[in-house]
GROMACS .gro file of C-alpha atoms in nm:
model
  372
    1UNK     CA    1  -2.651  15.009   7.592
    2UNK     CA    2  -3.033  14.925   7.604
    3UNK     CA    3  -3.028  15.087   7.274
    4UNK     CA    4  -2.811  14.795   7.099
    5UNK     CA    5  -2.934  14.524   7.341
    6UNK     CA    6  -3.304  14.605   7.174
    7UNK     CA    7  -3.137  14.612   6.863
    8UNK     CA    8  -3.024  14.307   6.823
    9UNK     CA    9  -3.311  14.145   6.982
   10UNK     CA   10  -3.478  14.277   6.713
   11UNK     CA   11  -3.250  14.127   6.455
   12UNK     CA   12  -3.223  13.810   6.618
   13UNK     CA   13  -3.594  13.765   6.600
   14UNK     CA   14  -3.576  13.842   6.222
   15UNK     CA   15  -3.344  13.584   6.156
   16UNK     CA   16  -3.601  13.378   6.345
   17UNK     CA   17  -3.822  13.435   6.116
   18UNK     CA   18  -3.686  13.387   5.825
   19UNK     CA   19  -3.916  13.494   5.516
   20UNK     CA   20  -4.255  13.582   5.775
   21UNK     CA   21  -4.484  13.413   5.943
   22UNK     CA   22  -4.711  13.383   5.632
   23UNK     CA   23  -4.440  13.164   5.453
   24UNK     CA   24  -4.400  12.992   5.773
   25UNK     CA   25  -4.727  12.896   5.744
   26UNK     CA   26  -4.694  12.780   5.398
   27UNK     CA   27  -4.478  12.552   5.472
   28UNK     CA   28  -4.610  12.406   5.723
   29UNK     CA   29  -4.921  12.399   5.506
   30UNK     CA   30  -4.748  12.151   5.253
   31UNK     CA   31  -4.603  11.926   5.530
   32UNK     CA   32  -4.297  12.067   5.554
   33UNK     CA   33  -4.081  12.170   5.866
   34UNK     CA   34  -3.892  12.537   5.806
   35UNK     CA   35  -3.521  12.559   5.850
   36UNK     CA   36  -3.474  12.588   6.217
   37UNK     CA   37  -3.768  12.304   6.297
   38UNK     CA   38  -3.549  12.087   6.060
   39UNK     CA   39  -3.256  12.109   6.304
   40UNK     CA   40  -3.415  12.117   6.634
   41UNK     CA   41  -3.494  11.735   6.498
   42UNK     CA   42  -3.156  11.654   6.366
   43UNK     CA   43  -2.941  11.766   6.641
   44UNK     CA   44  -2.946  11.691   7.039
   45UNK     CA   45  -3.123  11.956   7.184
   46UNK     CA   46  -2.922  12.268   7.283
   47UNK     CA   47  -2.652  12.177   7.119
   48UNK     CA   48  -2.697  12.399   6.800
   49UNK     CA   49  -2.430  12.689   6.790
   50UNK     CA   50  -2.481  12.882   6.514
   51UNK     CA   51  -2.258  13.054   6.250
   52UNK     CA   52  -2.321  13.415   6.018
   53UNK     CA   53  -2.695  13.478   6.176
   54UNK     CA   54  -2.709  13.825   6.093
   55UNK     CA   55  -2.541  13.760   5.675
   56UNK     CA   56  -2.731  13.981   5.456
   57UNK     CA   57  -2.699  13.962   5.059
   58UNK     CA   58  -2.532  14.225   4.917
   59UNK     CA   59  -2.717  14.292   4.572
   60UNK     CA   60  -2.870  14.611   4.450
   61UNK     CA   61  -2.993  14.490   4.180
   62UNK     CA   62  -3.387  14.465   4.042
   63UNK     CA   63  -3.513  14.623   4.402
   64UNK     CA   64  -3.311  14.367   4.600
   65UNK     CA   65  -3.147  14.647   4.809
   66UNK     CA   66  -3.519  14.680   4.982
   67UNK     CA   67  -3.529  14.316   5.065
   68UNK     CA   68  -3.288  14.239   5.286
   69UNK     CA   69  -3.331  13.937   5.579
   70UNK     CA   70  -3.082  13.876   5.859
   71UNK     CA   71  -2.926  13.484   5.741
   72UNK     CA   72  -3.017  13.536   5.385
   73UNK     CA   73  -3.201  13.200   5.327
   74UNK     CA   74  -2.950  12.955   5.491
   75UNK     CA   75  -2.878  12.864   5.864
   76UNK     CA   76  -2.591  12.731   5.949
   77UNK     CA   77  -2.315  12.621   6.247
   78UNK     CA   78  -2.229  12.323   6.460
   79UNK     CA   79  -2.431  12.060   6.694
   80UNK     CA   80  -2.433  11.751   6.805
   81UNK     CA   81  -2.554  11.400   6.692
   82UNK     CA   82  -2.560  11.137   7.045
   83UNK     CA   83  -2.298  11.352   7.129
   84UNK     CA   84  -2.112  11.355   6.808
   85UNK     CA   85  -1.988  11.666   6.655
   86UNK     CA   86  -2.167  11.762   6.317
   87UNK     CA   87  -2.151  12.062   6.125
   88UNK     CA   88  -2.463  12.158   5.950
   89UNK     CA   89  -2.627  12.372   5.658
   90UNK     CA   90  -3.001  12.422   5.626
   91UNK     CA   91  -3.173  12.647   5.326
   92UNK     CA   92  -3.452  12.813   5.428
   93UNK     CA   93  -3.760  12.836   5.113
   94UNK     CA   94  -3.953  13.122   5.323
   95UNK     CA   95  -3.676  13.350   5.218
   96UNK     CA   96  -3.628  13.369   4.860
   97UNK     CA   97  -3.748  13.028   4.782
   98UNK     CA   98  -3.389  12.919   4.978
   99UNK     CA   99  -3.223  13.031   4.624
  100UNK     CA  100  -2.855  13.055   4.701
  101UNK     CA  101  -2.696  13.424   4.630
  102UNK     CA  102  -2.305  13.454   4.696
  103UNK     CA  103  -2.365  13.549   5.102
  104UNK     CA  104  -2.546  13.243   5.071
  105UNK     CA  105  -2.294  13.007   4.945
  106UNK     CA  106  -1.996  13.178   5.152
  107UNK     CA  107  -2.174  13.058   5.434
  108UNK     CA  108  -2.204  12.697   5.351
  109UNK     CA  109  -1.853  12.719   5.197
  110UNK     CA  110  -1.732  12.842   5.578
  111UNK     CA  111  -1.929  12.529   5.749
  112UNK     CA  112  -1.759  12.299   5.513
  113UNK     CA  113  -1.401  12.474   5.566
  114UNK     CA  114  -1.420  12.400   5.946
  115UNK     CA  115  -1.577  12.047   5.906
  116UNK     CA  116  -1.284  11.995   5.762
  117UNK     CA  117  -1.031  12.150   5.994
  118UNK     CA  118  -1.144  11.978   6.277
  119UNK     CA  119  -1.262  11.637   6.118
  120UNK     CA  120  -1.645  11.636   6.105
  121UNK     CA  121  -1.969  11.511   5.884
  122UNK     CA  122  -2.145  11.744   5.709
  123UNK     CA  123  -2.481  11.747   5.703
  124UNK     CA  124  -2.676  11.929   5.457
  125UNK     CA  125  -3.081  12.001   5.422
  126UNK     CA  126  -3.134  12.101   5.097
  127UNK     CA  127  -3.473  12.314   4.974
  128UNK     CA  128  -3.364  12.512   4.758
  129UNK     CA  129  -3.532  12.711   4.397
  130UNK     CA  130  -3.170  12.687   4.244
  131UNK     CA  131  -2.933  13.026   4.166
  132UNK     CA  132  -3.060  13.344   4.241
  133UNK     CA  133  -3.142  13.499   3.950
  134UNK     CA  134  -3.119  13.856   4.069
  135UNK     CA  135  -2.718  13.801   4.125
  136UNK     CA  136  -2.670  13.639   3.772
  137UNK     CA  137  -2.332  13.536   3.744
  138UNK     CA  138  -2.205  13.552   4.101
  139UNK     CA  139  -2.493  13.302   4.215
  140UNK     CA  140  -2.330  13.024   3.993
  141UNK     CA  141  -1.962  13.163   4.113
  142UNK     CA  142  -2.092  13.084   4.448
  143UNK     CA  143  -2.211  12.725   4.321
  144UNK     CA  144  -1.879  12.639   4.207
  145UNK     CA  145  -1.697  12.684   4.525
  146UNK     CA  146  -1.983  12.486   4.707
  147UNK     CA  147  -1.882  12.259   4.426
  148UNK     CA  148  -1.519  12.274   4.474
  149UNK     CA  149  -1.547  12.190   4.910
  150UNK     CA  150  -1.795  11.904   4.764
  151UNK     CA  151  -1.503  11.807   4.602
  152UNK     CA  152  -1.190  11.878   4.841
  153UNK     CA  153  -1.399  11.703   5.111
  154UNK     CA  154  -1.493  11.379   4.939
  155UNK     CA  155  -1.318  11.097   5.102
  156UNK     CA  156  -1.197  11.286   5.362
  157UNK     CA  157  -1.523  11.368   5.551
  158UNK     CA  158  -1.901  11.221   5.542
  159UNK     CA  159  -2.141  11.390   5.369
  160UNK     CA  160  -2.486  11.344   5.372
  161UNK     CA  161  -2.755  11.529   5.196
  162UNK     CA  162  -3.119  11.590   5.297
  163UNK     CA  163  -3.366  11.684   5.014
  164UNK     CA  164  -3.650  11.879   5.178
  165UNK     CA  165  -3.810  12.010   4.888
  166UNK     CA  166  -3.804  12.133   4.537
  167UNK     CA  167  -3.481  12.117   4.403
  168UNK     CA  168  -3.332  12.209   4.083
  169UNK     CA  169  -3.058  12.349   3.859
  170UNK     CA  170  -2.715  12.419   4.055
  171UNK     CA  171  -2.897  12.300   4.415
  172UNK     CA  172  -2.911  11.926   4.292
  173UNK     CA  173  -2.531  11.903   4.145
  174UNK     CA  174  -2.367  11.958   4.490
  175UNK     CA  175  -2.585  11.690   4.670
  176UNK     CA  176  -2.534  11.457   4.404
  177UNK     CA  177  -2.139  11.496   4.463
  178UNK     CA  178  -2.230  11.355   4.862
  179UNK     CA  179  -2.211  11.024   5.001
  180UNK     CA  180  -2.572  10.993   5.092
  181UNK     CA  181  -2.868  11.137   4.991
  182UNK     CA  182  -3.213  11.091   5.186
  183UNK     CA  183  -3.567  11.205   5.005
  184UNK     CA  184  -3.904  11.323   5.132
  185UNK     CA  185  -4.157  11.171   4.941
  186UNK     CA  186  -4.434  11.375   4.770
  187UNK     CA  187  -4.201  11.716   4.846
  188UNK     CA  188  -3.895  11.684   4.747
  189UNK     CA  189  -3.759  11.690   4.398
  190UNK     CA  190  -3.421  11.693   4.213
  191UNK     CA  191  -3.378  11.773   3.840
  192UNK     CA  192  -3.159  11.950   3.656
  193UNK     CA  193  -3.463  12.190   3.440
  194UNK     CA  194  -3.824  12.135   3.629
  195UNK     CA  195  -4.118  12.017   3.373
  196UNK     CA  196  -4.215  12.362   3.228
  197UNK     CA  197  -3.844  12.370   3.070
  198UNK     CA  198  -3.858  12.009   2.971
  199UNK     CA  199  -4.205  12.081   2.779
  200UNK     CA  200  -4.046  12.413   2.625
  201UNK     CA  201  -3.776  12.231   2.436
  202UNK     CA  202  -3.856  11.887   2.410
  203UNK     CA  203  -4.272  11.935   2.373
  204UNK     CA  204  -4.280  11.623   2.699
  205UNK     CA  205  -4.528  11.678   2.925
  206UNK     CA  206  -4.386  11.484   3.251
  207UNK     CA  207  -4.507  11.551   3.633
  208UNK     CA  208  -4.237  11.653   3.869
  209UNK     CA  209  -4.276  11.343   4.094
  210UNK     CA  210  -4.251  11.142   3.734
  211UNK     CA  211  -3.930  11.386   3.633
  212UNK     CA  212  -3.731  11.403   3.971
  213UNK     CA  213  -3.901  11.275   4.263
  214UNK     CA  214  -3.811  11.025   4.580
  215UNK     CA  215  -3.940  10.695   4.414
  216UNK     CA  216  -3.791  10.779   4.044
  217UNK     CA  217  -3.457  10.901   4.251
  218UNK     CA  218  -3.436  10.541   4.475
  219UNK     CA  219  -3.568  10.297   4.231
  220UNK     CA  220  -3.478  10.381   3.883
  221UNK     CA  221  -3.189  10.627   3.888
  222UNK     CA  222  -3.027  10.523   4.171
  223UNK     CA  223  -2.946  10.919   4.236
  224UNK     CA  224  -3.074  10.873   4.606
  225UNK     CA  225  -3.004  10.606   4.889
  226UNK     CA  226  -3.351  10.657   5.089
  227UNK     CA  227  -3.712  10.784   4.995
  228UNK     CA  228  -3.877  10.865   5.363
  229UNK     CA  229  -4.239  10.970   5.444
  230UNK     CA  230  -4.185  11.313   5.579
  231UNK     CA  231  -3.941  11.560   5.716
  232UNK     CA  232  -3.915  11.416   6.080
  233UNK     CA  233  -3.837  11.058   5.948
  234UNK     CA  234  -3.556  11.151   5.698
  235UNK     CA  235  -3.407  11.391   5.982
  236UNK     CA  236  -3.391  11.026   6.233
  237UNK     CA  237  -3.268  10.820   5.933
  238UNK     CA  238  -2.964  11.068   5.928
  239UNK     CA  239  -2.960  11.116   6.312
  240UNK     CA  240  -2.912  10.684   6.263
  241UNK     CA  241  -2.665  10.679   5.973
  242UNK     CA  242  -2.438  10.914   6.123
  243UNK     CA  243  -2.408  10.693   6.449
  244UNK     CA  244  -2.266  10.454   6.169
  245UNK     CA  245  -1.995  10.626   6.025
  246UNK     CA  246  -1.636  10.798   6.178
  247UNK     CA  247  -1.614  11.218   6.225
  248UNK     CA  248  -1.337  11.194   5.972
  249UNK     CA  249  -1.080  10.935   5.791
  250UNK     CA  250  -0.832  11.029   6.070
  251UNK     CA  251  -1.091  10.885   6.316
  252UNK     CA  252  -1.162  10.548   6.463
  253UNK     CA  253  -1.485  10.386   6.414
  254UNK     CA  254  -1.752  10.516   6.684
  255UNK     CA  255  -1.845  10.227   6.956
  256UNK     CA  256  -2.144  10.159   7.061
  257UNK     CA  257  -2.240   9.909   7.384
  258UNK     CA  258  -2.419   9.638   7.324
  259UNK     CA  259  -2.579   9.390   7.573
  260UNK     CA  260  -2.563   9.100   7.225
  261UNK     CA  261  -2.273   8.837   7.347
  262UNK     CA  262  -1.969   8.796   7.077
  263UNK     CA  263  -2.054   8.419   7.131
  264UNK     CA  264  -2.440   8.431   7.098
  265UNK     CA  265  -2.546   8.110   6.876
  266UNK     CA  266  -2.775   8.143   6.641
  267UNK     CA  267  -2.881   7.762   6.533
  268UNK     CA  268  -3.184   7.910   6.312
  269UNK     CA  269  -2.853   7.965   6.075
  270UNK     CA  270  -2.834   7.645   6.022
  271UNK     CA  271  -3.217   7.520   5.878
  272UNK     CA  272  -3.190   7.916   5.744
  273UNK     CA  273  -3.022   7.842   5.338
  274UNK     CA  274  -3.237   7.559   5.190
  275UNK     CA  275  -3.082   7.235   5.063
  276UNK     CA  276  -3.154   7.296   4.709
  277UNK     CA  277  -2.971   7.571   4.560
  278UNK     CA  278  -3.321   7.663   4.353
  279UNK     CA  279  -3.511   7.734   4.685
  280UNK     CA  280  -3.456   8.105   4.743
  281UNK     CA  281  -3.409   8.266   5.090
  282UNK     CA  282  -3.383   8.608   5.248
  283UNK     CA  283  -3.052   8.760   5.272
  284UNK     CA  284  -3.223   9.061   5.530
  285UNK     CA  285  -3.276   8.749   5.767
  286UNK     CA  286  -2.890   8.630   5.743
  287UNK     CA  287  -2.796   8.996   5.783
  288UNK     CA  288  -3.007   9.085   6.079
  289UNK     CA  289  -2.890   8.739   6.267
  290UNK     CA  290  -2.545   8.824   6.259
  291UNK     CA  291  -2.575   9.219   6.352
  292UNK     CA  292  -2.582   9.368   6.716
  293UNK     CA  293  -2.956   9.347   6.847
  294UNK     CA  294  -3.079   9.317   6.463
  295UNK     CA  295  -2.992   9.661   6.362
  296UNK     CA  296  -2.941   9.659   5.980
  297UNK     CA  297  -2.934  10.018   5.870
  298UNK     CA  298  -2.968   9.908   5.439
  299UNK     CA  299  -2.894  10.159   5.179
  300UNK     CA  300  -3.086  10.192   4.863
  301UNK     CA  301  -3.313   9.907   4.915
  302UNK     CA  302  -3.551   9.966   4.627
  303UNK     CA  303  -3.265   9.974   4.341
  304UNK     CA  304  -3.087   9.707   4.234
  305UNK     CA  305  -3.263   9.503   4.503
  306UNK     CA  306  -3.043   9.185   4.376
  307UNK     CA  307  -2.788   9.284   4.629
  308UNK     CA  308  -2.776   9.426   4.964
  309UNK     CA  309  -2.558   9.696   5.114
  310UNK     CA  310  -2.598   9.836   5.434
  311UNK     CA  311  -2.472   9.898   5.806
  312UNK     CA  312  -2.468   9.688   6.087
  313UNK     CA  313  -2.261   9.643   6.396
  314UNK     CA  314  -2.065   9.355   6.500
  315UNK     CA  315  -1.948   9.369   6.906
  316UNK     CA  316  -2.007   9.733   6.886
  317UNK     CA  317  -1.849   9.856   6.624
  318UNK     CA  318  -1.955   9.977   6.234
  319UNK     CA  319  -1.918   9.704   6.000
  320UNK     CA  320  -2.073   9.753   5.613
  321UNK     CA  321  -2.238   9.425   5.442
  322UNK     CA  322  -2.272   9.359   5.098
  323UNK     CA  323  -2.460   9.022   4.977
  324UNK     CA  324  -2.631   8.888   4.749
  325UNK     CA  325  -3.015   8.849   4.757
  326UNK     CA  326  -3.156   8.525   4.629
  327UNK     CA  327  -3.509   8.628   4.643
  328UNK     CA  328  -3.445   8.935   4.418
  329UNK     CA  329  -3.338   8.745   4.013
  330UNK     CA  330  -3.162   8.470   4.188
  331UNK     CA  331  -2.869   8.702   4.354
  332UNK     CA  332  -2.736   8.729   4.039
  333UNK     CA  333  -2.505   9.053   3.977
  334UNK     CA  334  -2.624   9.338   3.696
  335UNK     CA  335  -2.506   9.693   3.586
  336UNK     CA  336  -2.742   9.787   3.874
  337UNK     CA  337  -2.606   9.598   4.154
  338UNK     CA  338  -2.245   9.555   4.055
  339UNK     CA  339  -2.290  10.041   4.070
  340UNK     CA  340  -2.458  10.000   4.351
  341UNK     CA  341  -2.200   9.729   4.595
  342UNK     CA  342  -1.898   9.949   4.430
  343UNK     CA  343  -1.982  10.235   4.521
  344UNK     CA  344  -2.114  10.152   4.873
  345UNK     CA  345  -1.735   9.970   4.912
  346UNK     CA  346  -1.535  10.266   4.776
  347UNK     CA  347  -1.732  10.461   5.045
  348UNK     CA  348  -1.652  10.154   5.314
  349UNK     CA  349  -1.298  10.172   5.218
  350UNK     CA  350  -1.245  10.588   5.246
  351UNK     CA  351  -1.356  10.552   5.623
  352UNK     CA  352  -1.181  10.226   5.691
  353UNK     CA  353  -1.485  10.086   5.771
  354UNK     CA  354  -1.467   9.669   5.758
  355UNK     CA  355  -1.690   9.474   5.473
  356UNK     CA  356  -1.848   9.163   5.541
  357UNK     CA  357  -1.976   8.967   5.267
  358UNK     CA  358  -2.211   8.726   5.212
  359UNK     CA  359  -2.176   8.527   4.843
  360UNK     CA  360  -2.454   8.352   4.703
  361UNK     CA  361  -2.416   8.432   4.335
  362UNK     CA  362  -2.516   8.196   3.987
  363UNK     CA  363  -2.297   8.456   3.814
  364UNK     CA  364  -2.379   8.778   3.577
  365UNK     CA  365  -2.715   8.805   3.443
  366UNK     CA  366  -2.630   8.759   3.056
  367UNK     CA  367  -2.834   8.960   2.777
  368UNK     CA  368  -2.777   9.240   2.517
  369UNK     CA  369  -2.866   9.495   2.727
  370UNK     CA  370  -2.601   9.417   3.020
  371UNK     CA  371  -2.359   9.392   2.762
  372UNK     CA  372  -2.399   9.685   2.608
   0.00000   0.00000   0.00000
């Protein structure tokens, strides 16, 4: 009995470790946290129960039956958020650059399968080379059923995506089918072919921060909601955000207690919009007046900063807001903003979450370019 008890000490400290302590290192070296450090933030302490520790990747191809490591590059199981029941997926780079293989993917296909049995978020931290290239074929059959639960669970779950690193290929389509997607600056990236493969066929020469990075992702392409400074604060921004939404579209809206009166007056509201309609004014201030305690939780500030959409709480529970921002080109409504509110409403609407809306609008911005 000693005999196995040692045993699987021994592989439990493995799976520990991940790709070594020298690639621990590494990481830690560029900023980052590794796999496991990424969810003792996220998740209340103690509460992680985790799923498939000992998975190993069954390929025997190109010498890959000599490398073999207990989790094969991706942790995953349950915990909790402020007592809230999450289920959660986190790619490890120290073991194979967190490339997915089909072990891999089964295992994030299982945590999505029960998410969705019982009625949970989904939390994902993504760092991740792409396919494993050693596996060919059934690498990219195991990105199509992470594809496929993407899919199935869309409307029907929350899903948020965390992108801890250097993304690319298949590992950027699945968080780009989430809800919400929060960015490390200066680490992480997302493109579909890195720079070397842009330069290759197209002869650009473009920087990977310049080709996929936080800022390009949350102010131009509109592909993320939130650019953070490092690993610890995008792992609170989705600690907050989740306190914001339901476990499932079965579920009513989490409550929170608040100490900020139904009936508190607020007479600043009434000097706050100037008499002349040409004297702009900040929507944030409206919007953080009218909340619980002034907690506006805003989503994808930096694009199409013309309108506002965002969380709040009103008497304790959830509410979204979407308004118009008359310090941003008037308030007026673009391609931009007009994406932006619909898709933040569609999201509202899936999860029965209530919309408050503040108007302050001269109309469409007109022009060629909106037109077209």
């Amino acid at each position: 009995m000693s005999a196995n008890i040692a045993e699987m000490e021994r592989r439990r400290e493995a799976a520990r470790m991940g790709g070594g302590q020298k690639r621990i290192d590494a990481q830690h070296a560029r900023g980052k946290l590794t796999a496991r450090e990424r969810l003792d933030v996220l998740l209340d302490e103690g509460s992680f129960e985790e799923l498939d520790t000992y998975v190993e990747h069954d390929c025997v191809d190109f010498g890959m039956q000599d490398q073999k490591i207990p989790g094969d590059g991706v942790v995953t199981g349950s915990g909790t958020i402020n007592g809230r029941l999450v289920y959660v997926f986190s790619q490890d780079f120290t073991v194979f650059g967190g490339s997915l293989s089909k072990r891999h993917a089964e295992k994030i296909c299982k945590v999505m399968d029960n998410a969705m049995k019982v009625g949970a978020p989904v939390i994902g931290l993504n760092d991740s080379g792409g396919a494993r290239i050693q596996e060919g074929v059934a690498s990219l059959g195991g990105y199509a059923e992470v594809f496929q639960k993407n899919v199935l669970a869309s409307g029907v779950i929350p899903q948020l995506s965390l992108i801890m690193g250097p993304c690319a290929g298949g590992a950027v389509y699945s968080p780009a089918m989430t809800d919400f997607i929060f960015m490390v600056k200066d680490s992480s990236y997302m493109f579909v072919t890195g720079p070397e493969v842009v330069k290759t066929v197209t002869n650009e020469e473009v920087t990977q921060e310049d080709l996929g990075g936080a800022v390009v992702h949350t102010t131009k392409t509109s592909v993320a909601d939130l650019a953070l400074e490092n690993d610890i604060e995008a792992l609170l921004a989705a600690r907050e955000l989740i306190g914001f939404v339901p476990e499932s579209n079965r579920d009513p809206l989490p409550h929170l207690p608040t100490d900020d009166p139904w009936d508190r007056r607020e007479d600043s509201l009434d000097t706050l919009i100037p008499a002349s309609s040409n004297m702009p004014y900040d929507m944030h201030e409206l919007i953080r007046k009218v909340v619980d305690d002034g907690n506006f939780f805003e989503i994808q500030p930096k694009h199409g900063a013309n309108i506002i959409t965002g969380f709040g709480r009103i008497e304790g529970k959830p509410v979204g807001f979407v308004a118009n921002q008359p310090m941003v080109l008037a308030g007026v409504l673009d391609i931009d903003a007009s994406r932006k509110a619909a898709r933040f409403v569609r999201f509202c609407d899936a999860f029965s979450i209530p919309i408050v809306t503040f108007v302050d609008v001269p109309g469409f911005l007109p022009g060629t370019s909106q037109e077209h």
